[in-house]
Amino acid sequence: MEQRQSSTKVAGIDVGKRGLDVAVHGLEDELRIENGTAGFSELIGWLKAREVGRVGLEATGGYERGVRAALEAAGFEVVVHQPLEVRRFAQLKRWRAKNDRLDARLIAAATAQVEAVKAAQDPRLVELAERLTAYEQITDQIVGLKTFMDSVTLKDVAALLRTQIRALERAKARLSLGILTRIKAEADLLVRFRLLTSLPGIGPIIAASLVIRMPELGAMKRGQAASLLGVAPFDRDSGQWKGLRFIIGGRARPRRMLYLAAVIAKRFDPGFKAFAERLLAAGKARKLVTVAVMRKLIEAANLILSRGQPWLAHPAT
């Protein structure tokens, strides 16, 4: 069967800290503007003049937020690609040359192949995601400092590090409280949050991470949530790898959170514990078992959100 191509004109944007390189798929036109309010106005006019309906850009650690918000407010369909997606597409098409102008064309070409466009991003989740990222980064800093403390022998250095750790822990607690307070102040987000906390191993921060970073949960078909998170097994039957399955891609930040939930669930929830023990008894590696529990958890999260009903614990069988 021949795949139908959308007639919507597509543009790609290579996002930099200070500048945006723009190209329209199938046209020679290009644009270089500043990554700021004045540049956004020029960009929107330029795209509309060329009848562009869909715009693709690459996630760049936050530099894309402003232009994404401006484009969505102007009515454009916006597709945000993960860097790995664009690299894989370039490999598939054997595009080896690289600069900002060519990257914009590459992103436009990749966006033209997208079949389904995500809904416009909820501005409430954008703010919450920034707060959650700060929480996660501070958590990593605390872990790093505590690890370093193990090798410190000088008392004055140890005291300095303890002071730093206490300050970071206070900041982490403030961020956590702020995130949860904001979620509980929004009726729709609070409903999702409460449903997610009914799942084994999923505490307030893990539930908040799923609310913020996986808004698609509850609207996906079976298997899609695991694939989006990056815990779905994919075949790699080639040579020595025959019969083995691998996971790749997905959303790394919520996956890290769900890993913690899986560790707790398989130890303390009777149903998940029995599931994990069956896999171990069948000779599966412990890491693979944890991933399997993560997969069951995220699919359960999608299910309870779609039904609007909390999780009912299943006894061990």
PDB file of C-alpha atoms in Angstrom:
ATOM      1  CA  MET A   1       0.000   0.000   0.000  1.00  0.00           C
ATOM      2  CA  GLU A   2       1.333   3.439  -0.908  1.00  0.00           C
ATOM      3  CA  GLN A   3       1.801   5.850   1.986  1.00  0.00           C
ATOM      4  CA  ARG A   4      -0.106   9.084   1.577  1.00  0.00           C
ATOM      5  CA  GLN A   5       1.899  12.237   2.133  1.00  0.00           C
ATOM      6  CA  SER A   6       0.341  15.254   3.824  1.00  0.00           C
ATOM      7  CA  SER A   7      -0.183  18.316   1.611  1.00  0.00           C
ATOM      8  CA  THR A   8       0.613  20.601   4.554  1.00  0.00           C
ATOM      9  CA  LYS A   9       3.699  22.729   3.924  1.00  0.00           C
ATOM     10  CA  VAL A  10       6.401  21.992   6.477  1.00  0.00           C
ATOM     11  CA  ALA A  11       9.275  24.051   7.855  1.00  0.00           C
ATOM     12  CA  GLY A  12      12.182  23.082  10.074  1.00  0.00           C
ATOM     13  CA  ILE A  13      13.964  25.254  12.618  1.00  0.00           C
ATOM     14  CA  ASP A  14      17.464  24.673  13.960  1.00  0.00           C
ATOM     15  CA  VAL A  15      17.341  26.315  17.384  1.00  0.00           C
ATOM     16  CA  GLY A  16      20.376  27.967  18.919  1.00  0.00           C
ATOM     17  CA  LYS A  17      20.751  29.975  22.097  1.00  0.00           C
ATOM     18  CA  ARG A  18      20.754  33.262  20.194  1.00  0.00           C
ATOM     19  CA  GLY A  19      19.590  32.427  16.672  1.00  0.00           C
ATOM     20  CA  LEU A  20      17.112  30.415  14.625  1.00  0.00           C
ATOM     21  CA  ASP A  21      17.826  28.942  11.194  1.00  0.00           C
ATOM     22  CA  VAL A  22      14.650  28.206   9.243  1.00  0.00           C
ATOM     23  CA  ALA A  23      14.016  26.244   6.048  1.00  0.00           C
ATOM     24  CA  VAL A  24      10.845  25.154   4.215  1.00  0.00           C
ATOM     25  CA  HIS A  25      10.708  21.579   2.994  1.00  0.00           C
ATOM     26  CA  GLY A  26      10.795  21.489  -0.810  1.00  0.00           C
ATOM     27  CA  LEU A  27      11.613  25.196  -1.193  1.00  0.00           C
ATOM     28  CA  GLU A  28      14.931  27.013  -1.478  1.00  0.00           C
ATOM     29  CA  ASP A  29      13.902  29.796   0.894  1.00  0.00           C
ATOM     30  CA  GLU A  30      15.874  30.140   4.126  1.00  0.00           C
ATOM     31  CA  LEU A  31      15.777  32.539   7.050  1.00  0.00           C
ATOM     32  CA  ARG A  32      18.184  33.416   9.865  1.00  0.00           C
ATOM     33  CA  ILE A  33      16.739  35.415  12.775  1.00  0.00           C
ATOM     34  CA  GLU A  34      17.351  36.037  16.461  1.00  0.00           C
ATOM     35  CA  ASN A  35      15.893  33.681  19.050  1.00  0.00           C
ATOM     36  CA  GLY A  36      13.750  36.293  20.756  1.00  0.00           C
ATOM     37  CA  THR A  37      10.422  38.128  20.634  1.00  0.00           C
ATOM     38  CA  ALA A  38      11.340  40.324  17.658  1.00  0.00           C
ATOM     39  CA  GLY A  39      12.591  37.318  15.746  1.00  0.00           C
ATOM     40  CA  PHE A  40       9.410  35.351  16.504  1.00  0.00           C
ATOM     41  CA  SER A  41       7.245  38.054  14.913  1.00  0.00           C
ATOM     42  CA  GLU A  42       9.366  38.036  11.763  1.00  0.00           C
ATOM     43  CA  LEU A  43       9.357  34.228  11.700  1.00  0.00           C
ATOM     44  CA  ILE A  44       5.566  33.958  11.913  1.00  0.00           C
ATOM     45  CA  GLY A  45       5.070  36.428   9.089  1.00  0.00           C
ATOM     46  CA  TRP A  46       7.681  34.650   6.957  1.00  0.00           C
ATOM     47  CA  LEU A  47       6.088  31.245   7.502  1.00  0.00           C
ATOM     48  CA  LYS A  48       2.558  32.493   6.801  1.00  0.00           C
ATOM     49  CA  ALA A  49       3.715  34.128   3.575  1.00  0.00           C
ATOM     50  CA  ARG A  50       4.870  30.681   2.441  1.00  0.00           C
ATOM     51  CA  GLU A  51       1.650  28.985   3.626  1.00  0.00           C
ATOM     52  CA  VAL A  52       3.478  26.751   6.116  1.00  0.00           C
ATOM     53  CA  GLY A  53       1.154  24.835   8.446  1.00  0.00           C
ATOM     54  CA  ARG A  54       3.526  22.562  10.359  1.00  0.00           C
ATOM     55  CA  VAL A  55       6.854  23.424  11.954  1.00  0.00           C
ATOM     56  CA  GLY A  56       9.423  21.034  13.355  1.00  0.00           C
ATOM     57  CA  LEU A  57      12.189  21.821  15.782  1.00  0.00           C
ATOM     58  CA  GLU A  58      14.596  19.892  17.960  1.00  0.00           C
ATOM     59  CA  ALA A  59      14.540  19.816  21.758  1.00  0.00           C
ATOM     60  CA  THR A  60      17.561  21.851  22.849  1.00  0.00           C
ATOM     61  CA  GLY A  61      17.371  21.928  26.637  1.00  0.00           C
ATOM     62  CA  GLY A  62      14.938  24.827  26.812  1.00  0.00           C
ATOM     63  CA  TYR A  63      16.102  27.214  24.070  1.00  0.00           C
ATOM     64  CA  GLU A  64      13.145  26.037  21.948  1.00  0.00           C
ATOM     65  CA  ARG A  65      10.452  26.969  24.494  1.00  0.00           C
ATOM     66  CA  GLY A  66       9.942  30.576  23.424  1.00  0.00           C
ATOM     67  CA  VAL A  67       9.654  29.896  19.710  1.00  0.00           C
ATOM     68  CA  ARG A  68       7.427  26.874  20.321  1.00  0.00           C
ATOM     69  CA  ALA A  69       5.015  28.932  22.430  1.00  0.00           C
ATOM     70  CA  ALA A  70       4.945  31.721  19.822  1.00  0.00           C
ATOM     71  CA  LEU A  71       4.273  29.293  16.966  1.00  0.00           C
ATOM     72  CA  GLU A  72       1.504  27.460  18.813  1.00  0.00           C
ATOM     73  CA  ALA A  73      -0.118  30.759  19.791  1.00  0.00           C
ATOM     74  CA  ALA A  74      -0.082  31.721  16.093  1.00  0.00           C
ATOM     75  CA  GLY A  75      -1.900  28.503  15.171  1.00  0.00           C
ATOM     76  CA  PHE A  76       0.933  26.400  13.723  1.00  0.00           C
ATOM     77  CA  GLU A  77       1.209  22.662  14.300  1.00  0.00           C
ATOM     78  CA  VAL A  78       4.482  22.164  16.145  1.00  0.00           C
ATOM     79  CA  VAL A  79       6.473  18.935  16.297  1.00  0.00           C
ATOM     80  CA  VAL A  80       9.344  18.785  18.808  1.00  0.00           C
ATOM     81  CA  HIS A  81      11.833  16.064  17.886  1.00  0.00           C
ATOM     82  CA  GLN A  82      14.235  14.402  20.271  1.00  0.00           C
ATOM     83  CA  PRO A  83      17.840  14.805  19.025  1.00  0.00           C
ATOM     84  CA  LEU A  84      18.162  11.036  18.571  1.00  0.00           C
ATOM     85  CA  GLU A  85      15.160  11.003  16.207  1.00  0.00           C
ATOM     86  CA  VAL A  86      16.781  13.577  13.954  1.00  0.00           C
ATOM     87  CA  ARG A  87      20.152  11.790  14.007  1.00  0.00           C
ATOM     88  CA  ARG A  88      18.511   8.491  13.081  1.00  0.00           C
ATOM     89  CA  PHE A  89      16.632  10.174  10.240  1.00  0.00           C
ATOM     90  CA  ALA A  90      19.886  11.698   8.943  1.00  0.00           C
ATOM     91  CA  GLN A  91      21.538   8.262   9.018  1.00  0.00           C
ATOM     92  CA  LEU A  92      18.600   6.741   7.160  1.00  0.00           C
ATOM     93  CA  LYS A  93      18.812   9.409   4.440  1.00  0.00           C
ATOM     94  CA  ARG A  94      22.640   9.365   4.504  1.00  0.00           C
ATOM     95  CA  TRP A  95      22.933  13.073   5.213  1.00  0.00           C
ATOM     96  CA  ARG A  96      26.493  13.605   6.402  1.00  0.00           C
ATOM     97  CA  ALA A  97      27.114  17.322   5.892  1.00  0.00           C
ATOM     98  CA  LYS A  98      26.284  19.424   8.947  1.00  0.00           C
ATOM     99  CA  ASN A  99      25.777  23.105   9.680  1.00  0.00           C
ATOM    100  CA  ASP A 100      22.901  25.175  11.072  1.00  0.00           C
ATOM    101  CA  ARG A 101      21.379  25.818   7.645  1.00  0.00           C
ATOM    102  CA  LEU A 102      21.503  22.150   6.644  1.00  0.00           C
ATOM    103  CA  ASP A 103      20.207  21.096  10.061  1.00  0.00           C
ATOM    104  CA  ALA A 104      17.095  23.226   9.478  1.00  0.00           C
ATOM    105  CA  ARG A 105      16.516  21.399   6.175  1.00  0.00           C
ATOM    106  CA  LEU A 106      17.077  18.056   7.858  1.00  0.00           C
ATOM    107  CA  ILE A 107      14.542  18.875  10.597  1.00  0.00           C
ATOM    108  CA  ALA A 108      12.039  20.027   7.968  1.00  0.00           C
ATOM    109  CA  ALA A 109      12.444  16.752   6.062  1.00  0.00           C
ATOM    110  CA  ALA A 110      12.062  14.713   9.264  1.00  0.00           C
ATOM    111  CA  THR A 111       8.945  16.691  10.220  1.00  0.00           C
ATOM    112  CA  ALA A 112       7.401  16.059   6.798  1.00  0.00           C
ATOM    113  CA  GLN A 113       7.443  12.319   7.619  1.00  0.00           C
ATOM    114  CA  VAL A 114       5.544  12.697  10.901  1.00  0.00           C
ATOM    115  CA  GLU A 115       2.104  11.145  10.676  1.00  0.00           C
ATOM    116  CA  ALA A 116       0.587  12.402  13.929  1.00  0.00           C
ATOM    117  CA  VAL A 117       1.160  15.810  15.489  1.00  0.00           C
ATOM    118  CA  LYS A 118       1.082  16.223  19.266  1.00  0.00           C
ATOM    119  CA  ALA A 119      -1.410  18.560  20.850  1.00  0.00           C
ATOM    120  CA  ALA A 120      -0.214  22.051  21.737  1.00  0.00           C
ATOM    121  CA  GLN A 121       1.810  22.059  24.935  1.00  0.00           C
ATOM    122  CA  ASP A 122      -0.014  23.029  28.102  1.00  0.00           C
ATOM    123  CA  PRO A 123       1.701  26.194  29.410  1.00  0.00           C
ATOM    124  CA  ARG A 124       1.087  25.019  32.989  1.00  0.00           C
ATOM    125  CA  LEU A 125       3.173  21.924  32.299  1.00  0.00           C
ATOM    126  CA  VAL A 126       5.964  24.006  30.740  1.00  0.00           C
ATOM    127  CA  GLU A 127       6.429  25.905  34.013  1.00  0.00           C
ATOM    128  CA  LEU A 128       6.096  22.760  36.108  1.00  0.00           C
ATOM    129  CA  ALA A 129       8.635  20.954  33.910  1.00  0.00           C
ATOM    130  CA  GLU A 130      11.197  23.690  34.546  1.00  0.00           C
ATOM    131  CA  ARG A 131      10.647  23.410  38.285  1.00  0.00           C
ATOM    132  CA  LEU A 132      10.881  19.619  38.099  1.00  0.00           C
ATOM    133  CA  THR A 133      14.111  19.814  36.105  1.00  0.00           C
ATOM    134  CA  ALA A 134      15.585  22.042  38.821  1.00  0.00           C
ATOM    135  CA  TYR A 135      14.458  19.512  41.447  1.00  0.00           C
ATOM    136  CA  GLU A 136      16.101  16.649  39.514  1.00  0.00           C
ATOM    137  CA  GLN A 137      19.351  18.530  38.947  1.00  0.00           C
ATOM    138  CA  ILE A 138      19.621  19.523  42.610  1.00  0.00           C
ATOM    139  CA  THR A 139      18.980  15.884  43.559  1.00  0.00           C
ATOM    140  CA  ASP A 140      21.883  14.843  41.314  1.00  0.00           C
ATOM    141  CA  GLN A 141      24.119  17.488  42.884  1.00  0.00           C
ATOM    142  CA  ILE A 142      23.307  16.208  46.387  1.00  0.00           C
ATOM    143  CA  VAL A 143      24.112  12.643  45.361  1.00  0.00           C
ATOM    144  CA  GLY A 144      27.395  13.794  43.806  1.00  0.00           C
ATOM    145  CA  LEU A 145      28.437  15.744  46.889  1.00  0.00           C
ATOM    146  CA  LYS A 146      27.560  12.878  49.236  1.00  0.00           C
ATOM    147  CA  THR A 147      29.620  10.515  47.092  1.00  0.00           C
ATOM    148  CA  PHE A 148      32.529  12.945  47.172  1.00  0.00           C
ATOM    149  CA  MET A 149      32.210  13.195  50.966  1.00  0.00           C
ATOM    150  CA  ASP A 150      33.212   9.541  51.243  1.00  0.00           C
ATOM    151  CA  SER A 151      36.743  10.416  50.125  1.00  0.00           C
ATOM    152  CA  VAL A 152      37.143  13.676  52.067  1.00  0.00           C
ATOM    153  CA  THR A 153      39.467  13.536  55.086  1.00  0.00           C
ATOM    154  CA  LEU A 154      39.901  17.257  55.875  1.00  0.00           C
ATOM    155  CA  LYS A 155      37.433  18.456  58.520  1.00  0.00           C
ATOM    156  CA  ASP A 156      37.059  21.976  57.148  1.00  0.00           C
ATOM    157  CA  VAL A 157      36.318  20.674  53.636  1.00  0.00           C
ATOM    158  CA  ALA A 158      33.824  18.150  55.022  1.00  0.00           C
ATOM    159  CA  ALA A 159      32.075  20.920  56.981  1.00  0.00           C
ATOM    160  CA  LEU A 160      31.876  23.071  53.859  1.00  0.00           C
ATOM    161  CA  LEU A 161      30.351  20.205  51.876  1.00  0.00           C
ATOM    162  CA  ARG A 162      27.820  19.439  54.619  1.00  0.00           C
ATOM    163  CA  THR A 163      26.719  23.084  54.577  1.00  0.00           C
ATOM    164  CA  GLN A 164      26.300  22.909  50.815  1.00  0.00           C
ATOM    165  CA  ILE A 165      24.316  19.686  51.031  1.00  0.00           C
ATOM    166  CA  ARG A 166      21.964  21.127  53.675  1.00  0.00           C
ATOM    167  CA  ALA A 167      21.339  24.210  51.511  1.00  0.00           C
ATOM    168  CA  LEU A 168      20.603  22.045  48.474  1.00  0.00           C
ATOM    169  CA  GLU A 169      18.266  19.819  50.498  1.00  0.00           C
ATOM    170  CA  ARG A 170      16.314  22.891  51.624  1.00  0.00           C
ATOM    171  CA  ALA A 171      16.064  24.087  48.015  1.00  0.00           C
ATOM    172  CA  LYS A 172      14.949  20.627  46.927  1.00  0.00           C
ATOM    173  CA  ALA A 173      12.219  20.562  49.592  1.00  0.00           C
ATOM    174  CA  ARG A 174      10.961  24.005  48.514  1.00  0.00           C
ATOM    175  CA  LEU A 175      10.821  22.936  44.878  1.00  0.00           C
ATOM    176  CA  SER A 176       9.013  19.709  45.750  1.00  0.00           C
ATOM    177  CA  LEU A 177       6.423  21.577  47.813  1.00  0.00           C
ATOM    178  CA  GLY A 178       5.960  24.169  45.061  1.00  0.00           C
ATOM    179  CA  ILE A 179       5.428  21.528  42.375  1.00  0.00           C
ATOM    180  CA  LEU A 180       2.897  19.556  44.402  1.00  0.00           C
ATOM    181  CA  THR A 181       1.048  22.708  45.506  1.00  0.00           C
ATOM    182  CA  ARG A 182       0.668  23.861  41.897  1.00  0.00           C
ATOM    183  CA  ILE A 183      -0.570  20.466  40.720  1.00  0.00           C
ATOM    184  CA  LYS A 184      -3.123  20.286  43.535  1.00  0.00           C
ATOM    185  CA  ALA A 185      -4.388  23.762  42.654  1.00  0.00           C
ATOM    186  CA  GLU A 186      -5.447  22.576  39.161  1.00  0.00           C
ATOM    187  CA  ALA A 187      -8.526  20.319  39.244  1.00  0.00           C
ATOM    188  CA  ASP A 188      -7.664  18.284  36.125  1.00  0.00           C
ATOM    189  CA  LEU A 189      -4.027  17.789  37.115  1.00  0.00           C
ATOM    190  CA  LEU A 190      -5.053  16.824  40.653  1.00  0.00           C
ATOM    191  CA  VAL A 191      -7.354  14.083  39.321  1.00  0.00           C
ATOM    192  CA  ARG A 192      -4.487  12.606  37.268  1.00  0.00           C
ATOM    193  CA  PHE A 193      -2.083  12.939  40.199  1.00  0.00           C
ATOM    194  CA  ARG A 194      -4.396  11.079  42.593  1.00  0.00           C
ATOM    195  CA  LEU A 195      -5.026   8.274  40.123  1.00  0.00           C
ATOM    196  CA  LEU A 196      -1.297   7.804  39.555  1.00  0.00           C
ATOM    197  CA  THR A 197      -0.500   7.696  43.274  1.00  0.00           C
ATOM    198  CA  SER A 198      -2.866   4.728  43.574  1.00  0.00           C
ATOM    199  CA  LEU A 199      -0.299   2.618  41.692  1.00  0.00           C
ATOM    200  CA  PRO A 200       2.264   0.555  43.646  1.00  0.00           C
ATOM    201  CA  GLY A 201       5.594   2.314  44.165  1.00  0.00           C
ATOM    202  CA  ILE A 202       4.421   5.644  42.767  1.00  0.00           C
ATOM    203  CA  GLY A 203       4.780   8.363  45.381  1.00  0.00           C
ATOM    204  CA  PRO A 204       4.020  12.084  45.037  1.00  0.00           C
ATOM    205  CA  ILE A 205       7.132  13.159  43.099  1.00  0.00           C
ATOM    206  CA  ILE A 206       7.032  10.204  40.703  1.00  0.00           C
ATOM    207  CA  ALA A 207       3.320  10.859  40.085  1.00  0.00           C
ATOM    208  CA  ALA A 208       4.106  14.535  39.517  1.00  0.00           C
ATOM    209  CA  SER A 209       6.791  13.576  36.997  1.00  0.00           C
ATOM    210  CA  LEU A 210       4.293  11.497  35.009  1.00  0.00           C
ATOM    211  CA  VAL A 211       1.647  14.235  35.159  1.00  0.00           C
ATOM    212  CA  ILE A 212       4.145  16.808  33.906  1.00  0.00           C
ATOM    213  CA  ARG A 213       6.323  14.856  31.481  1.00  0.00           C
ATOM    214  CA  MET A 214       3.821  12.347  30.072  1.00  0.00           C
ATOM    215  CA  PRO A 215       0.563  14.247  29.456  1.00  0.00           C
ATOM    216  CA  GLU A 216      -0.327  11.726  26.718  1.00  0.00           C
ATOM    217  CA  LEU A 217      -1.028   9.032  29.326  1.00  0.00           C
ATOM    218  CA  GLY A 218      -4.658   7.974  29.262  1.00  0.00           C
ATOM    219  CA  ALA A 219      -5.069   8.632  25.542  1.00  0.00           C
ATOM    220  CA  MET A 220      -2.781   5.954  24.102  1.00  0.00           C
ATOM    221  CA  LYS A 221      -3.324   2.437  22.826  1.00  0.00           C
ATOM    222  CA  ARG A 222      -1.832  -0.593  24.510  1.00  0.00           C
ATOM    223  CA  GLY A 223       1.958  -0.651  24.170  1.00  0.00           C
ATOM    224  CA  GLN A 224       2.291   3.004  23.175  1.00  0.00           C
ATOM    225  CA  ALA A 225       2.973   4.248  26.711  1.00  0.00           C
ATOM    226  CA  ALA A 226       5.841   1.776  27.144  1.00  0.00           C
ATOM    227  CA  SER A 227       7.282   2.810  23.785  1.00  0.00           C
ATOM    228  CA  LEU A 228       6.986   6.524  24.620  1.00  0.00           C
ATOM    229  CA  LEU A 229       8.739   5.997  27.947  1.00  0.00           C
ATOM    230  CA  GLY A 230      11.422   3.862  26.308  1.00  0.00           C
ATOM    231  CA  VAL A 231      10.805   0.511  28.019  1.00  0.00           C
ATOM    232  CA  ALA A 232       9.211  -1.380  25.129  1.00  0.00           C
ATOM    233  CA  PRO A 233      11.320  -4.312  23.862  1.00  0.00           C
ATOM    234  CA  PHE A 234      12.415  -4.206  20.225  1.00  0.00           C
ATOM    235  CA  ASP A 235      13.696  -7.083  18.123  1.00  0.00           C
ATOM    236  CA  ARG A 236      17.338  -7.119  17.110  1.00  0.00           C
ATOM    237  CA  ASP A 237      17.705 -10.481  15.422  1.00  0.00           C
ATOM    238  CA  SER A 238      21.063 -10.218  13.754  1.00  0.00           C
ATOM    239  CA  GLY A 239      24.085 -12.483  14.166  1.00  0.00           C
ATOM    240  CA  GLN A 240      24.949 -13.088  17.818  1.00  0.00           C
ATOM    241  CA  TRP A 241      21.981 -11.026  19.005  1.00  0.00           C
ATOM    242  CA  LYS A 242      19.353 -13.427  17.701  1.00  0.00           C
ATOM    243  CA  GLY A 243      16.489 -13.887  20.157  1.00  0.00           C
ATOM    244  CA  LEU A 244      17.491 -10.920  22.339  1.00  0.00           C
ATOM    245  CA  ARG A 245      15.343  -7.814  22.824  1.00  0.00           C
ATOM    246  CA  PHE A 246      16.504  -4.263  23.545  1.00  0.00           C
ATOM    247  CA  ILE A 247      15.024  -0.954  24.673  1.00  0.00           C
ATOM    248  CA  ILE A 248      16.044   2.336  23.095  1.00  0.00           C
ATOM    249  CA  GLY A 249      15.042   6.003  23.088  1.00  0.00           C
ATOM    250  CA  GLY A 250      12.028   7.315  24.975  1.00  0.00           C
ATOM    251  CA  ARG A 251      11.790   9.949  27.668  1.00  0.00           C
ATOM    252  CA  ALA A 252      14.754   9.618  29.966  1.00  0.00           C
ATOM    253  CA  ARG A 253      13.646  11.825  32.863  1.00  0.00           C
ATOM    254  CA  PRO A 254      10.312  10.128  33.673  1.00  0.00           C
ATOM    255  CA  ARG A 255      11.966   6.765  32.973  1.00  0.00           C
ATOM    256  CA  ARG A 256      14.471   7.434  35.779  1.00  0.00           C
ATOM    257  CA  MET A 257      11.587   8.199  38.116  1.00  0.00           C
ATOM    258  CA  LEU A 258       9.637   5.112  37.128  1.00  0.00           C
ATOM    259  CA  TYR A 259      12.716   2.968  37.722  1.00  0.00           C
ATOM    260  CA  LEU A 260      12.506   3.927  41.412  1.00  0.00           C
ATOM    261  CA  ALA A 261       8.807   3.030  41.452  1.00  0.00           C
ATOM    262  CA  ALA A 262       9.538  -0.361  39.862  1.00  0.00           C
ATOM    263  CA  VAL A 263      12.194  -1.183  42.474  1.00  0.00           C
ATOM    264  CA  ILE A 264       9.692  -0.445  45.256  1.00  0.00           C
ATOM    265  CA  ALA A 265       6.750  -2.205  43.565  1.00  0.00           C
ATOM    266  CA  LYS A 266       8.588  -5.465  42.940  1.00  0.00           C
ATOM    267  CA  ARG A 267       9.745  -5.604  46.558  1.00  0.00           C
ATOM    268  CA  PHE A 268       6.580  -4.645  48.425  1.00  0.00           C
ATOM    269  CA  ASP A 269       3.492  -5.103  46.209  1.00  0.00           C
ATOM    270  CA  PRO A 270       2.294  -8.738  46.225  1.00  0.00           C
ATOM    271  CA  GLY A 271       1.189  -8.742  42.584  1.00  0.00           C
ATOM    272  CA  PHE A 272       4.304  -7.096  41.158  1.00  0.00           C
ATOM    273  CA  LYS A 273       6.542  -9.099  43.482  1.00  0.00           C
ATOM    274  CA  ALA A 274       5.039 -12.365  42.224  1.00  0.00           C
ATOM    275  CA  PHE A 275       5.434 -11.192  38.628  1.00  0.00           C
ATOM    276  CA  ALA A 276       9.107 -10.330  39.206  1.00  0.00           C
ATOM    277  CA  GLU A 277       9.792 -13.641  40.957  1.00  0.00           C
ATOM    278  CA  ARG A 278       8.281 -15.605  38.060  1.00  0.00           C
ATOM    279  CA  LEU A 279      10.614 -13.837  35.635  1.00  0.00           C
ATOM    280  CA  LEU A 280      13.630 -14.446  37.873  1.00  0.00           C
ATOM    281  CA  ALA A 281      12.697 -18.117  38.206  1.00  0.00           C
ATOM    282  CA  ALA A 282      12.553 -18.315  34.415  1.00  0.00           C
ATOM    283  CA  GLY A 283      16.187 -17.178  34.271  1.00  0.00           C
ATOM    284  CA  LYS A 284      15.653 -13.526  33.358  1.00  0.00           C
ATOM    285  CA  ALA A 285      18.320 -11.034  34.411  1.00  0.00           C
ATOM    286  CA  ARG A 286      17.476  -8.724  37.326  1.00  0.00           C
ATOM    287  CA  LYS A 287      17.806  -5.592  35.182  1.00  0.00           C
ATOM    288  CA  LEU A 288      15.463  -7.062  32.586  1.00  0.00           C
ATOM    289  CA  VAL A 289      12.955  -7.896  35.344  1.00  0.00           C
ATOM    290  CA  THR A 290      13.034  -4.302  36.585  1.00  0.00           C
ATOM    291  CA  VAL A 291      12.380  -3.026  33.047  1.00  0.00           C
ATOM    292  CA  ALA A 292       9.475  -5.468  32.724  1.00  0.00           C
ATOM    293  CA  VAL A 293       7.976  -4.100  35.954  1.00  0.00           C
ATOM    294  CA  MET A 294       8.436  -0.555  34.641  1.00  0.00           C
ATOM    295  CA  ARG A 295       6.603  -1.567  31.481  1.00  0.00           C
ATOM    296  CA  LYS A 296       3.683  -2.982  33.474  1.00  0.00           C
ATOM    297  CA  LEU A 297       3.546   0.152  35.633  1.00  0.00           C
ATOM    298  CA  ILE A 298       3.446   2.632  32.766  1.00  0.00           C
ATOM    299  CA  GLU A 299       0.829   0.590  30.910  1.00  0.00           C
ATOM    300  CA  ALA A 300      -1.206   0.428  34.138  1.00  0.00           C
ATOM    301  CA  ALA A 301      -0.860   4.221  34.461  1.00  0.00           C
ATOM    302  CA  ASN A 302      -2.221   4.674  30.935  1.00  0.00           C
ATOM    303  CA  LEU A 303      -5.100   2.295  31.721  1.00  0.00           C
ATOM    304  CA  ILE A 304      -6.254   3.878  34.977  1.00  0.00           C
ATOM    305  CA  LEU A 305      -6.079   7.378  33.480  1.00  0.00           C
ATOM    306  CA  SER A 306      -8.123   6.306  30.457  1.00  0.00           C
ATOM    307  CA  ARG A 307     -10.761   4.721  32.719  1.00  0.00           C
ATOM    308  CA  GLY A 308     -10.642   7.400  35.387  1.00  0.00           C
ATOM    309  CA  GLN A 309     -10.517   4.745  38.104  1.00  0.00           C
ATOM    310  CA  PRO A 310      -7.756   4.114  40.680  1.00  0.00           C
ATOM    311  CA  TRP A 311      -5.605   1.007  40.671  1.00  0.00           C
ATOM    312  CA  LEU A 312      -6.979  -2.021  42.502  1.00  0.00           C
ATOM    313  CA  ALA A 313      -4.266  -4.162  44.050  1.00  0.00           C
ATOM    314  CA  HIS A 314      -4.067  -7.693  42.663  1.00  0.00           C
ATOM    315  CA  PRO A 315      -3.154 -10.487  45.067  1.00  0.00           C
ATOM    316  CA  ALA A 316      -0.092 -12.617  44.379  1.00  0.00           C
ATOM    317  CA  THR A 317      -0.872 -15.622  42.162  1.00  0.00           C
TER     318      THR A 317
END
